[in-house]
């Protein structure tokens, strides 16, 4: 699907991760692909997909949420990701 983007947000703490995922989902029409723990770090990764603008808005909202909670976070948006990269995110994801 043309224009699809992938978004990642890594945030410290499970409660913060759920709050950030909620904020992202309420901000824009994105698909939440998952919320997974980072190995042994106490951090969690939120994975999103959707149109480039929607993913950008959702990731920015989630980043703001993490900042309000005083939680460090790192974000990355991949616009029009290659299918091989998309398969790392989720099986059978239409990109």
Coordinates of C-alpha atoms in Angstrom, one line a residue:
X1 CA 0.0 0.0 0.0
X2 CA 1.6 3.3 -1.1
X3 CA 2.5 5.8 1.5
X4 CA 2.5 3.4 4.5
X5 CA 5.0 4.1 7.2
X6 CA 6.3 2.3 10.2
X7 CA 6.9 4.0 13.6
X8 CA 8.8 2.9 16.6
X9 CA 8.9 4.4 20.1
X10 CA 11.0 2.9 22.9
X11 CA 10.0 4.1 26.4
X12 CA 11.0 3.2 29.9
X13 CA 8.3 1.6 32.0
X14 CA 5.3 -0.5 31.2
X15 CA 2.7 2.0 32.4
X16 CA 4.3 4.7 30.4
X17 CA 4.4 2.5 27.3
X18 CA 0.6 1.8 27.6
X19 CA -0.1 5.5 28.1
X20 CA 2.1 6.4 25.1
X21 CA 0.4 3.8 22.9
X22 CA -3.0 5.1 23.9
X23 CA -2.0 8.7 23.1
X24 CA -0.7 7.6 19.7
X25 CA -3.8 5.7 18.9
X26 CA -6.1 8.5 19.9
X27 CA -4.1 11.1 17.9
X28 CA -4.2 9.6 14.4
X29 CA -5.5 6.7 12.4
X30 CA -2.7 4.3 12.9
X31 CA -2.5 0.6 13.4
X32 CA -0.9 -0.5 16.7
X33 CA 1.2 -3.5 15.7
X34 CA 2.6 -4.4 19.1
X35 CA 4.0 -3.4 22.4
X36 CA 7.0 -5.5 23.3
X37 CA 9.6 -5.5 26.1
X38 CA 13.2 -4.7 25.3
X39 CA 15.4 -7.5 26.6
X40 CA 16.5 -6.9 30.2
X41 CA 16.3 -3.1 30.0
X42 CA 12.9 -2.2 31.6
X43 CA 12.0 -0.5 28.3
X44 CA 9.2 -1.3 26.0
X45 CA 8.9 -0.8 22.2
X46 CA 5.6 0.4 20.6
X47 CA 5.2 -0.4 16.9
X48 CA 2.8 1.5 14.7
X49 CA 1.9 1.5 11.0
X50 CA -0.2 3.8 8.8
X51 CA 0.0 6.8 6.4
X52 CA 3.2 8.8 6.8
X53 CA 1.5 11.9 8.3
X54 CA -0.6 9.8 10.7
X55 CA 2.4 7.9 11.9
X56 CA 4.4 11.1 12.4
X57 CA 1.6 12.7 14.4
X58 CA 1.0 9.6 16.5
X59 CA 4.7 9.2 17.3
X60 CA 5.0 12.8 18.2
X61 CA 2.0 12.6 20.5
X62 CA 3.5 9.5 22.2
X63 CA 6.8 11.2 22.6
X64 CA 5.1 14.2 24.2
X65 CA 3.2 11.8 26.5
X66 CA 6.5 10.2 27.6
X67 CA 8.0 13.6 28.3
X68 CA 5.1 14.6 30.5
X69 CA 5.6 11.4 32.5
X70 CA 9.3 12.2 32.8
X71 CA 10.2 9.0 30.9
X72 CA 13.1 8.9 28.4
X73 CA 12.2 7.7 24.9
X74 CA 13.7 7.2 21.5
X75 CA 11.6 7.3 18.3
X76 CA 12.1 6.4 14.7
X77 CA 9.7 6.7 11.7
X78 CA 10.4 4.8 8.5
X79 CA 8.4 6.2 5.5
X80 CA 7.6 3.8 2.8
X81 CA 9.5 0.9 4.4
X82 CA 10.8 -1.9 2.2
X83 CA 8.7 -5.1 2.5
X84 CA 11.6 -7.0 4.2
X85 CA 11.8 -4.4 6.9
X86 CA 8.0 -4.5 7.3
X87 CA 8.2 -8.3 7.8
X88 CA 10.5 -7.7 10.8
X89 CA 7.6 -5.7 12.3
X90 CA 4.7 -8.0 11.7
X91 CA 3.9 -10.9 9.5
X92 CA 1.7 -10.2 6.4
X93 CA 1.7 -6.5 7.0
X94 CA 0.6 -4.7 3.8
X95 CA 3.2 -2.1 2.8

